[in-house]
PDB file of C-alpha atoms in Angstrom:
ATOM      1  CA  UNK A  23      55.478   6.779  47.767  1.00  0.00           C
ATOM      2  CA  UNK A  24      58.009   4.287  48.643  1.00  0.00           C
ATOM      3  CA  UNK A  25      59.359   1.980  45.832  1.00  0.00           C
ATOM      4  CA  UNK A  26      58.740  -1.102  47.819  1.00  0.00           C
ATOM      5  CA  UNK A  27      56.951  -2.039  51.081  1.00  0.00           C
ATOM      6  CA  UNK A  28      58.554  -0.951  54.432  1.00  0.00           C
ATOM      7  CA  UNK A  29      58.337  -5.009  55.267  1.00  0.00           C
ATOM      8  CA  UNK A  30      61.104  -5.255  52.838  1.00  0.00           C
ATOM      9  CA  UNK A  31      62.930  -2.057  52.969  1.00  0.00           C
ATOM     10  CA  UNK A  32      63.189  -2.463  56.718  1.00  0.00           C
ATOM     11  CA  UNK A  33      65.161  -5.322  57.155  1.00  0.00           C
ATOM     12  CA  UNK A  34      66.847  -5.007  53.789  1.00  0.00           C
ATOM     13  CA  UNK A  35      68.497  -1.796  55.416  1.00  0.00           C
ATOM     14  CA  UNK A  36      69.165  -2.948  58.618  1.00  0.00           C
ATOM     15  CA  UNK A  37      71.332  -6.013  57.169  1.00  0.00           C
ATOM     16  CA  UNK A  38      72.598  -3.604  54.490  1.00  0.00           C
ATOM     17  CA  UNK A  39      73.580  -1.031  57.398  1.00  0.00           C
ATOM     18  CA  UNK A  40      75.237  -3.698  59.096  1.00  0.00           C
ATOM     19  CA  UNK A  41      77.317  -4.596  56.409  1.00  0.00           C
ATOM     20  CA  UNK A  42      78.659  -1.021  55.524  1.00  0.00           C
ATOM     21  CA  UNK A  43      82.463  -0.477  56.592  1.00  0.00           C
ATOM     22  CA  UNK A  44      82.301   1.981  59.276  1.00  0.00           C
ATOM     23  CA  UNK A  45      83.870   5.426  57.971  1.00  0.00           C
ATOM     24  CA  UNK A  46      85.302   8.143  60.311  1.00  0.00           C
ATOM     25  CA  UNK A  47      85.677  11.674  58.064  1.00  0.00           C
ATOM     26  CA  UNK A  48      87.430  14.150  59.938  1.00  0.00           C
ATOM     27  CA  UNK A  49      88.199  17.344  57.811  1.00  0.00           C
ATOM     28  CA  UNK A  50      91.351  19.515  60.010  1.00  0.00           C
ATOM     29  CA  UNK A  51      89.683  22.702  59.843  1.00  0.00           C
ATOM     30  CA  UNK A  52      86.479  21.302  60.386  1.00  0.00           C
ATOM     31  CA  UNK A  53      84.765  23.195  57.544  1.00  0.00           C
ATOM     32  CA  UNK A  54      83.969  20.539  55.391  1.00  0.00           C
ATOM     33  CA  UNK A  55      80.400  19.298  54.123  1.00  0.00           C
ATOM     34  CA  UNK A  56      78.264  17.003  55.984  1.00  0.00           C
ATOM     35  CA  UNK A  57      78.480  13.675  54.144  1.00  0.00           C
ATOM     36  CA  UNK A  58      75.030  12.650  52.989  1.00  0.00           C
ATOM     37  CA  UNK A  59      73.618  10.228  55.505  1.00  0.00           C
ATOM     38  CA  UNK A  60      74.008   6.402  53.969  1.00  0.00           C
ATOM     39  CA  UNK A  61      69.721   5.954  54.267  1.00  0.00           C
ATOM     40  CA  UNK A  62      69.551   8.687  51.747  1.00  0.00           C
ATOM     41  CA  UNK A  63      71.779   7.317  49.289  1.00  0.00           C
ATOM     42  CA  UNK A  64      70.452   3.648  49.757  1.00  0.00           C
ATOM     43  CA  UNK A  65      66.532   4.994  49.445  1.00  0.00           C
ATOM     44  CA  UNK A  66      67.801   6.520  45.832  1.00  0.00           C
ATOM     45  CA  UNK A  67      70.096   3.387  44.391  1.00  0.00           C
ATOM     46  CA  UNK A  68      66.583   1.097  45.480  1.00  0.00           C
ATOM     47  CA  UNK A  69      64.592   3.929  43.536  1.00  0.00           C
ATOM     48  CA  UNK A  70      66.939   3.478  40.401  1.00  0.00           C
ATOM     49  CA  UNK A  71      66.690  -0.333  40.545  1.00  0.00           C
ATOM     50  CA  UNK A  72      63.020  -0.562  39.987  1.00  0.00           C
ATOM     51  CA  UNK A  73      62.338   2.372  38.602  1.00  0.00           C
ATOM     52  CA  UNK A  74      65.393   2.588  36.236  1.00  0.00           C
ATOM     53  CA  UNK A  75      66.566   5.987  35.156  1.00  0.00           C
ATOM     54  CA  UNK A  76      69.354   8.192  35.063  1.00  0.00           C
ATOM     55  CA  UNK A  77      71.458   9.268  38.120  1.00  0.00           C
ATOM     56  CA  UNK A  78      70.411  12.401  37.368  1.00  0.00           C
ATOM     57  CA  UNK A  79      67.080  11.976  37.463  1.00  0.00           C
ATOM     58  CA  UNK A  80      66.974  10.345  40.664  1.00  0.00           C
ATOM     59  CA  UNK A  81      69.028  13.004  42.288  1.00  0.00           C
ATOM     60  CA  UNK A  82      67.458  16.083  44.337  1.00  0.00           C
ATOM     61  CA  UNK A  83      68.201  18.524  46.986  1.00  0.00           C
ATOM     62  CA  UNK A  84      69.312  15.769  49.075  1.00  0.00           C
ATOM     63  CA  UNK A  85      71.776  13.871  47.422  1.00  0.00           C
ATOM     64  CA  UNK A  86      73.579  14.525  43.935  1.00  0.00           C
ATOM     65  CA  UNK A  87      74.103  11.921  40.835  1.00  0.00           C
ATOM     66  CA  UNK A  88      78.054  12.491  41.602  1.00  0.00           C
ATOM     67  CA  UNK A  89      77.051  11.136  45.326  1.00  0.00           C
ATOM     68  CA  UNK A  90      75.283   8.540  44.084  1.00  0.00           C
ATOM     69  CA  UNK A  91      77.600   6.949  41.760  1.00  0.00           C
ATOM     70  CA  UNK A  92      80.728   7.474  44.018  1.00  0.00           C
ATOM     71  CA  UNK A  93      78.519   5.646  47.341  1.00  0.00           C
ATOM     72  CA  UNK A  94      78.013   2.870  44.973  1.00  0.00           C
ATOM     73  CA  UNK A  95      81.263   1.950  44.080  1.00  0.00           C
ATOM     74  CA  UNK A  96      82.525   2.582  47.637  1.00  0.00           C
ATOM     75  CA  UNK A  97      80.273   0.166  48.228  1.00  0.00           C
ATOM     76  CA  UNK A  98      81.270  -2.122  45.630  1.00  0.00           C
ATOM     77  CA  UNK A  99      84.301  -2.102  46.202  1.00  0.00           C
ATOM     78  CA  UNK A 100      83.560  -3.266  49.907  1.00  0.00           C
ATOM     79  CA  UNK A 101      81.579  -6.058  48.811  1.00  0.00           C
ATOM     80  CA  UNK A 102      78.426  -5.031  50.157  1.00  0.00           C
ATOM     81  CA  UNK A 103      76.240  -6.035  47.330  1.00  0.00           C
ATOM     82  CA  UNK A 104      77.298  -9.602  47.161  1.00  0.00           C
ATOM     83  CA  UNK A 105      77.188  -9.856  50.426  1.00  0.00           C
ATOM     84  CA  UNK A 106      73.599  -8.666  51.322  1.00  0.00           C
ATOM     85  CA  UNK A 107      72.871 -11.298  48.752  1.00  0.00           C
ATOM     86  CA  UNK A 108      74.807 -14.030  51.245  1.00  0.00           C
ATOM     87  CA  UNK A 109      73.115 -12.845  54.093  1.00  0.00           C
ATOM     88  CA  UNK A 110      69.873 -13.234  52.380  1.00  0.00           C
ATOM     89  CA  UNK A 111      70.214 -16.535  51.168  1.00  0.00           C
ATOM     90  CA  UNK A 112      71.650 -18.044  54.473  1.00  0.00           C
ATOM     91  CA  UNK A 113      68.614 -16.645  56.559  1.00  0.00           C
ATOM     92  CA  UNK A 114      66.208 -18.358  54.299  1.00  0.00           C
ATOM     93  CA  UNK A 115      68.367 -21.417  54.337  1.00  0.00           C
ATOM     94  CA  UNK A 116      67.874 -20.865  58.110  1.00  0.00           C
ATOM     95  CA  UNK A 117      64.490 -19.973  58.587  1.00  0.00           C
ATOM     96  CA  UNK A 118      62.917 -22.078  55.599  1.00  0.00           C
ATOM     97  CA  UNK A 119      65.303 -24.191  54.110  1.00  0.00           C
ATOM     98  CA  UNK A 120      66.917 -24.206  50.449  1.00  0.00           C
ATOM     99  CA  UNK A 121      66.450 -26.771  47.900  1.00  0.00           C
ATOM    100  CA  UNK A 122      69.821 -27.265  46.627  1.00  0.00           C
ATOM    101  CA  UNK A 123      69.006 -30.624  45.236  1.00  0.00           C
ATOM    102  CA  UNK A 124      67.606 -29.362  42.466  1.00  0.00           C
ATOM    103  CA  UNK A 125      68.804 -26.363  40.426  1.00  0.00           C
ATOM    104  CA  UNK A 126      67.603 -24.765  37.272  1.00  0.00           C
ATOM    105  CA  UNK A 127      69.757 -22.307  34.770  1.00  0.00           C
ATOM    106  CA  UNK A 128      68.543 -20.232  31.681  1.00  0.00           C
ATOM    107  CA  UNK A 129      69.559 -16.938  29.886  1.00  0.00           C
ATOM    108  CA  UNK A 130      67.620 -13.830  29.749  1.00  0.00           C
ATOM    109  CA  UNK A 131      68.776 -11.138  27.203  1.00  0.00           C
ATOM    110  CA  UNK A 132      68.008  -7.549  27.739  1.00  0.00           C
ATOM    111  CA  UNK A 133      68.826  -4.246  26.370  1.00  0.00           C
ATOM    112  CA  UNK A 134      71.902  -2.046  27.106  1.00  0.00           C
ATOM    113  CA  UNK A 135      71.407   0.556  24.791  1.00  0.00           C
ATOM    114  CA  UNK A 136      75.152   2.230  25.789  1.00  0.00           C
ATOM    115  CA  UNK A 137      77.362  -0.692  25.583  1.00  0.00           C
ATOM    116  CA  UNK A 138      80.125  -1.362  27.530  1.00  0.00           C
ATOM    117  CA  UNK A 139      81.255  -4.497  29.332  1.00  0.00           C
ATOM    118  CA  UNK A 140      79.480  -7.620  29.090  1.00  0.00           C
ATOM    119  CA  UNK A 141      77.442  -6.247  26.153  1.00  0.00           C
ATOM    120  CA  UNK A 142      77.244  -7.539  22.434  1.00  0.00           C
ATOM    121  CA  UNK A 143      74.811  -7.746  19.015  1.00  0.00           C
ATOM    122  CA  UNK A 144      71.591  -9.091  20.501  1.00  0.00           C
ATOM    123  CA  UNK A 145      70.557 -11.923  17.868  1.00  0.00           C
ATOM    124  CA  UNK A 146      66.321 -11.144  19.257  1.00  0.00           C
ATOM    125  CA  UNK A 147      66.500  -7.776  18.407  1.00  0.00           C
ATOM    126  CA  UNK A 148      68.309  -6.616  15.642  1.00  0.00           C
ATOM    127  CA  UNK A 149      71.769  -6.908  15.750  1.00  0.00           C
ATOM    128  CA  UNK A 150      71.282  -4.251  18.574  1.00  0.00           C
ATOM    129  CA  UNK A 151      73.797  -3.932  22.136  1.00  0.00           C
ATOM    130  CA  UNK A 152      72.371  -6.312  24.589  1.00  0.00           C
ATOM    131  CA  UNK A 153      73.723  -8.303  27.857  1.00  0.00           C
ATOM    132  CA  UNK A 154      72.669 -11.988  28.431  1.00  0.00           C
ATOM    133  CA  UNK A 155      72.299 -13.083  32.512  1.00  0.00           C
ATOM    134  CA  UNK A 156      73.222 -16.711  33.085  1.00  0.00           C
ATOM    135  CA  UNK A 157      71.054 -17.331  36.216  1.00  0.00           C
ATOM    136  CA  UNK A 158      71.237 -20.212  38.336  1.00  0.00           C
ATOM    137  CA  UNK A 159      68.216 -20.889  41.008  1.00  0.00           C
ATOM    138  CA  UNK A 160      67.184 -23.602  43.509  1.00  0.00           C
ATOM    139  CA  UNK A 161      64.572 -25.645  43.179  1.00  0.00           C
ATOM    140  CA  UNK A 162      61.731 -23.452  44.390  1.00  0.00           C
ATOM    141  CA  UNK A 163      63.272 -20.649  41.756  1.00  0.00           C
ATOM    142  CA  UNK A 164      65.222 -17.902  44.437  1.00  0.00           C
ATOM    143  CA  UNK A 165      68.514 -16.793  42.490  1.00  0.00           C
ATOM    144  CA  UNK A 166      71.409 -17.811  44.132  1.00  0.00           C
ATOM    145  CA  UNK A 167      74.250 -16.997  41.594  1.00  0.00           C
ATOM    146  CA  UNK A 168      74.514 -15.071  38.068  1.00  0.00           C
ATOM    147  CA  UNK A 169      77.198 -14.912  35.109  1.00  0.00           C
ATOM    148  CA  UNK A 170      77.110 -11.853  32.583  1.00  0.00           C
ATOM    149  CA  UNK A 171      78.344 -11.710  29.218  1.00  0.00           C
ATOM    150  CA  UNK A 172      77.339 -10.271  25.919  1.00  0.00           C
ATOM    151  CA  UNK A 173      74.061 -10.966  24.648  1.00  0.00           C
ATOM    152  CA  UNK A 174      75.609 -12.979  21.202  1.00  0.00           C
ATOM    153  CA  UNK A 175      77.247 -15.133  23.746  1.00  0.00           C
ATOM    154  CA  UNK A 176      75.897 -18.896  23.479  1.00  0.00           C
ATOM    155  CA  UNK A 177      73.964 -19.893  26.750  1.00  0.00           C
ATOM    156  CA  UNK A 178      75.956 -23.586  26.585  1.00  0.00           C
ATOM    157  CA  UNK A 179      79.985 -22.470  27.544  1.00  0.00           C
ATOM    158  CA  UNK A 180      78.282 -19.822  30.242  1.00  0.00           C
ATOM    159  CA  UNK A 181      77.059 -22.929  32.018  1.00  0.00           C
ATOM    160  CA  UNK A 182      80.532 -23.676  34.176  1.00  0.00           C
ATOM    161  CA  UNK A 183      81.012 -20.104  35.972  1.00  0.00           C
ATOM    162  CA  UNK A 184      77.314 -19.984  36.295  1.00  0.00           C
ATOM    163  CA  UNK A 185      77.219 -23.385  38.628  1.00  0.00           C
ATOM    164  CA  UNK A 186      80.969 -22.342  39.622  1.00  0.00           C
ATOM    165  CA  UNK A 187      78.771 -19.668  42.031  1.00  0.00           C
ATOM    166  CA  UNK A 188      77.566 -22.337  43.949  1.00  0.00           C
ATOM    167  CA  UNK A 189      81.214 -22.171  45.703  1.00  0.00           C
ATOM    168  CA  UNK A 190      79.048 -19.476  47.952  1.00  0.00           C
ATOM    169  CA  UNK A 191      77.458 -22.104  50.092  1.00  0.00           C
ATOM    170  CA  UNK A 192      81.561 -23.843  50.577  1.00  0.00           C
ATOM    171  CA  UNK A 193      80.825 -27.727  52.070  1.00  0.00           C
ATOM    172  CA  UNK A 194      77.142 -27.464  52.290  1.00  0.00           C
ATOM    173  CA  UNK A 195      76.001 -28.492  49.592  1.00  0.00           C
ATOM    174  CA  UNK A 196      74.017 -31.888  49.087  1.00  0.00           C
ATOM    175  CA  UNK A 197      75.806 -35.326  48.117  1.00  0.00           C
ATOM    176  CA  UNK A 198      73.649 -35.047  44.671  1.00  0.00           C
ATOM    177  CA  UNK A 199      72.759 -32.278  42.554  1.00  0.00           C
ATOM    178  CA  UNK A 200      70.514 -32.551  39.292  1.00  0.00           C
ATOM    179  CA  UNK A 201      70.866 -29.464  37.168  1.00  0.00           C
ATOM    180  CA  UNK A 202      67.352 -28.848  34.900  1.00  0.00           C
ATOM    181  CA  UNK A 203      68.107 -27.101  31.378  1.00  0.00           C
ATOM    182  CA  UNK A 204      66.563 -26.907  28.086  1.00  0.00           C
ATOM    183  CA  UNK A 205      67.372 -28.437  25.026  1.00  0.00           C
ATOM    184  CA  UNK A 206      70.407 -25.138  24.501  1.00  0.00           C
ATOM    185  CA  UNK A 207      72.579 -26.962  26.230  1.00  0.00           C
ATOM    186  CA  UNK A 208      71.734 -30.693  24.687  1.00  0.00           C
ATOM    187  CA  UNK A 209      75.344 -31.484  24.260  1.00  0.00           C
ATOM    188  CA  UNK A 210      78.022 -34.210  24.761  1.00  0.00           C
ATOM    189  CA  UNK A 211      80.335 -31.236  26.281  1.00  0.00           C
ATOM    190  CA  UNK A 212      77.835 -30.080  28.819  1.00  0.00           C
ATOM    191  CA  UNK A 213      76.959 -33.776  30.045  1.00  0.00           C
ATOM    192  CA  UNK A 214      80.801 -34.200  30.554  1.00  0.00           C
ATOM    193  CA  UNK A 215      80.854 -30.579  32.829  1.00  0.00           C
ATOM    194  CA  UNK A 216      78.050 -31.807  34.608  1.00  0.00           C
ATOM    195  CA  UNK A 217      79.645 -34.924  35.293  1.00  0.00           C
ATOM    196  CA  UNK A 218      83.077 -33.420  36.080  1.00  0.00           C
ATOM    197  CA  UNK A 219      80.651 -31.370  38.798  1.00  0.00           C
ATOM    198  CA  UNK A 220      79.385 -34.453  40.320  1.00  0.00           C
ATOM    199  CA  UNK A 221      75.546 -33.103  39.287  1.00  0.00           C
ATOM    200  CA  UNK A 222      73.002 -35.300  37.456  1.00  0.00           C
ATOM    201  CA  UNK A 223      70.737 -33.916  34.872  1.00  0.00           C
ATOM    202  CA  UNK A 224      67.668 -33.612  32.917  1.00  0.00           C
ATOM    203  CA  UNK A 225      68.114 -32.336  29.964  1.00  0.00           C
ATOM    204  CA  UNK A 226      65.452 -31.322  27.156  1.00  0.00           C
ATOM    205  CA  UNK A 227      66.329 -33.076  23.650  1.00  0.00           C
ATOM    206  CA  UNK A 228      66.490 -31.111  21.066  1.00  0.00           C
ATOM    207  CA  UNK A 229      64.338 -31.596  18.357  1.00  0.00           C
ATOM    208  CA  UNK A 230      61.674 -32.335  21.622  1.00  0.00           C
ATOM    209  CA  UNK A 231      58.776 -30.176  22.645  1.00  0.00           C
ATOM    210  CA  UNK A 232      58.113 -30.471  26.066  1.00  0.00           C
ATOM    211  CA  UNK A 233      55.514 -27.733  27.990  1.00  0.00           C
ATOM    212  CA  UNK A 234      57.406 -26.034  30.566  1.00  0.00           C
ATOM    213  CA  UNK A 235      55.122 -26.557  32.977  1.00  0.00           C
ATOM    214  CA  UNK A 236      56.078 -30.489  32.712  1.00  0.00           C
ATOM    215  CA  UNK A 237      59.886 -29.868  34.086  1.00  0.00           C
ATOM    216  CA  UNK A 238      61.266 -28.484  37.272  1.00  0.00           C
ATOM    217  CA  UNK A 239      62.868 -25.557  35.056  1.00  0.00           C
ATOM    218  CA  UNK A 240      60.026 -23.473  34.697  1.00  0.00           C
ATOM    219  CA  UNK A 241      61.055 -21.426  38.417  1.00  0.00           C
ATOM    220  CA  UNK A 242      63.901 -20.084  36.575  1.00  0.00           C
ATOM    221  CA  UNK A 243      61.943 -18.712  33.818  1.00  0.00           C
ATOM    222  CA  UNK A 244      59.635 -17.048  36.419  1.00  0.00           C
ATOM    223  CA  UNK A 245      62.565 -15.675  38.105  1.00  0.00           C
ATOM    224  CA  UNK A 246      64.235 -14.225  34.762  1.00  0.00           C
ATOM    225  CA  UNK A 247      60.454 -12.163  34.826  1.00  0.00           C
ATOM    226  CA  UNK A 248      60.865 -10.825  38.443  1.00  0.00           C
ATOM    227  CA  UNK A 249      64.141  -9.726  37.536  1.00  0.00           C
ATOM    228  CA  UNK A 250      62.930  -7.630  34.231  1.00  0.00           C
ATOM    229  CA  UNK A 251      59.245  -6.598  35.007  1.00  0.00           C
ATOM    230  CA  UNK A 252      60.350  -5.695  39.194  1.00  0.00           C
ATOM    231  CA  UNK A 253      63.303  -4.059  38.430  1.00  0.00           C
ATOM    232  CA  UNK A 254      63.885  -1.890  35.386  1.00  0.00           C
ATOM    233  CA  UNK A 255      67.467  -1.211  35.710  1.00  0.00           C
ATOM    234  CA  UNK A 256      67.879  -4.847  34.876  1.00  0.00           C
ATOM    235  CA  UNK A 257      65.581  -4.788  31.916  1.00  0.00           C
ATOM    236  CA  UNK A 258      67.746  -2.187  30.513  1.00  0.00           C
ATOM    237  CA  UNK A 259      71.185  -1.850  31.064  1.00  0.00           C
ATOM    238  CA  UNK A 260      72.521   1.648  31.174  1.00  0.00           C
ATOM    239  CA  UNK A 261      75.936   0.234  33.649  1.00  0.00           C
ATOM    240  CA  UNK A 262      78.915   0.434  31.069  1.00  0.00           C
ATOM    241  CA  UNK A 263      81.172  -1.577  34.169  1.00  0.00           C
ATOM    242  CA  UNK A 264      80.861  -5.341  34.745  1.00  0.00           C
ATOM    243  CA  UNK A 265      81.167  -4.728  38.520  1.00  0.00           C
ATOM    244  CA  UNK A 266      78.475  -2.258  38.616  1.00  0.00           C
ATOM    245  CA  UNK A 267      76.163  -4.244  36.456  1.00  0.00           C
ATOM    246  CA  UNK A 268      76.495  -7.515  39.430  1.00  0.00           C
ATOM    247  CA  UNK A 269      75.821  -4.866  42.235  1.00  0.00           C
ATOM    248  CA  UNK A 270      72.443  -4.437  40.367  1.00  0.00           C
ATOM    249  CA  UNK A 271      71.580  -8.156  40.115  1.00  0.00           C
ATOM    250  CA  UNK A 272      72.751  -8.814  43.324  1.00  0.00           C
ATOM    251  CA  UNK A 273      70.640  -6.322  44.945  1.00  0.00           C
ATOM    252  CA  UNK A 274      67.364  -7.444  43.015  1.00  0.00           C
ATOM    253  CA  UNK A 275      68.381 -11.218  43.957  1.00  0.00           C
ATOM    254  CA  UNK A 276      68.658 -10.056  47.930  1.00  0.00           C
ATOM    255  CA  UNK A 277      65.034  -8.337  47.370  1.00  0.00           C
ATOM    256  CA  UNK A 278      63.703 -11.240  45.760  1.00  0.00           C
ATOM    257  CA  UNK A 279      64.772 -13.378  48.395  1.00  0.00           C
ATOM    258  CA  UNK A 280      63.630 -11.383  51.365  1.00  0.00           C
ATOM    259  CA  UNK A 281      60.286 -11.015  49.940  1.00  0.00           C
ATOM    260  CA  UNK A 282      59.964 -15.252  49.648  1.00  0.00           C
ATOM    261  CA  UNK A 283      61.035 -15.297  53.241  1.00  0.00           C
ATOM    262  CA  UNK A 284      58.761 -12.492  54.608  1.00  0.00           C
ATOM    263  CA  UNK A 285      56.051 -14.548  52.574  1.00  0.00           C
ATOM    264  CA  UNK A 286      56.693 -18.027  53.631  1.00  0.00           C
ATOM    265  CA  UNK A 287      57.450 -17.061  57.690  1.00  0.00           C
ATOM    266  CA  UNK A 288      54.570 -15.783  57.551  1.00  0.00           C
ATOM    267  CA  UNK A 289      52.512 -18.871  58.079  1.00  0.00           C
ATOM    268  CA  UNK A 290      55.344 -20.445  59.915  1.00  0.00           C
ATOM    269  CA  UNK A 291      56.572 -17.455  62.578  1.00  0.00           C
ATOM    270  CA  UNK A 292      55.015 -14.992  64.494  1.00  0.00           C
ATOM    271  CA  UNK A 293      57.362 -11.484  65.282  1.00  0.00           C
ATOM    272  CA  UNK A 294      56.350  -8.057  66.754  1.00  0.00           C
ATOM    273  CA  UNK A 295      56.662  -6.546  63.456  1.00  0.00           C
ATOM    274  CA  UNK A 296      54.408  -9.437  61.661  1.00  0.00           C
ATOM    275  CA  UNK A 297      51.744  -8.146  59.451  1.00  0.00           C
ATOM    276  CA  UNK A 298      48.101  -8.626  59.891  1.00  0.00           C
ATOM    277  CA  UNK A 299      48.078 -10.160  56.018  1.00  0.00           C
ATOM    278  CA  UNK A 300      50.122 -12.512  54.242  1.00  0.00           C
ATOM    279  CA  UNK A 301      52.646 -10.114  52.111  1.00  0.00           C
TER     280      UNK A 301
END
């Protein structure tokens, strides 16, 4: 059974394909073994991401965990990731528009049980290894950039190279920008990077209780849950490598966002491939 609909998987591959570097493996004596076709190794690194797991236990007769791990970083290494993450976000911009007026942040700590980069003592659970994700959405809550750090780091100073993401979008970006955050980052120094941004703000006071679903922050909260309950890799983090760790979010942020856009088009497009019910 696949790990996700073939909706998604579909054009999720074909962009993905697309952005591949081309590869031409020629061995002299021509004795060498076939290289496992890219499809192969993309169905298992999907499998991982929402299933979690070992390489190991995702590998079979098909493809082995030393495969797996050395696609991936070939792939990293050629930007794929982030860039299937671009792709995504400019044909929703595209097809449905993105509300970059408004932009919400938040942390989310999780486990990482093996340490490594971008890990520290997780103050919710014990003192224990843990990895905090800065994420920054738009206003209807799709994930458009991410900082990682240790999970004792303070959400507040994370706050500049989180927005500093928005540099993906280059010159289009609205004339105003009002960044929604709760009352962690009620503070004289984050008022003076927002204003050094050229964003406004609205800012919970601390001290003030406020039900979340009052604000226009409550779509990043939601997003922090499709990120842990739809993808268990990110719910535990078992990547010791900070450039490993962003493939992963990346990928779950360009799944996230083609699923929005399948959903909305639907009542706005029609396509050959279209769906007799909404997604």
């Amino acid at each position: 059974m696949p790990v996700l609909p073939s909706s998604i998987t579909a054009p999720l591959w074909e962009q993905f394909h697309a952005l591949i570097p081309r590869r031409q493996v020629v061995h002299p004596l021509g004795c060498h073994r076939p290289r496992v076709p890219d499809r192969v190794v993309f169905d298992k690194l999907l499998a991982r991401l929402v299933l979690g797991g070992t390489y190991q236990q995702h590998a079979d007769h098909q493809v082995s965990a030393t495969t797996l791990r050395s696609r991936r970083d070939e792939w990293i290494a050629a930007g794929v990731f982030e860039a299937l993450h671009q792709a995504a976000l400019e044909a929703y911009d595209q097809a449905i528009g993105l509300d970059l007026d408004n932009l919400a942040v938040d942390g989310c700590i999780v486990k990482a049980p093996g340490g490594g980069e971008n890990t520290g003592p997780s103050p919710v659970d014990r003192g224990k290894s843990g990895t905090k994700r800065s994420l920054l959405v738009e206003g209807g809550g799709l994930p458009i950039g991410c900082a990682l750090a240790g999970a004792h780091r303070h959400d507040s100073p994370l706050l500049r190279p989180t927005l500093e993401t928005l540099g993906r979008f280059g010159f289009h970006l609205p004339d105003r920008i009002t960044v929604h955050l709760d009352s962690g980052y009620d503070s004289r120094v984050t008022r003076n990077l927002l204003t050094e941004l050229g964003c406004g703000w609205q800012i919970i006071p601390k001290g003030a209780f406020l039900p979340i679903n009052h604000t226009r922050r409550w779509v990043v909260e939601r997003t922090n849950s499709w990120h842990t309950r739809g993808f268990k890799s990110l719910a535990i983090v078992t990547d010791r490598r900070a450039v490993v760790q962003a493939a992963w979010v990346a990928l779950a942020s360009a799944v996230i966002v083609i699923r929005r856009l399948i959903r909305k088009a639907w009542t706005a497009y029609r396509w050959d491939t279209r769906t007799a019910r909404r997604p």
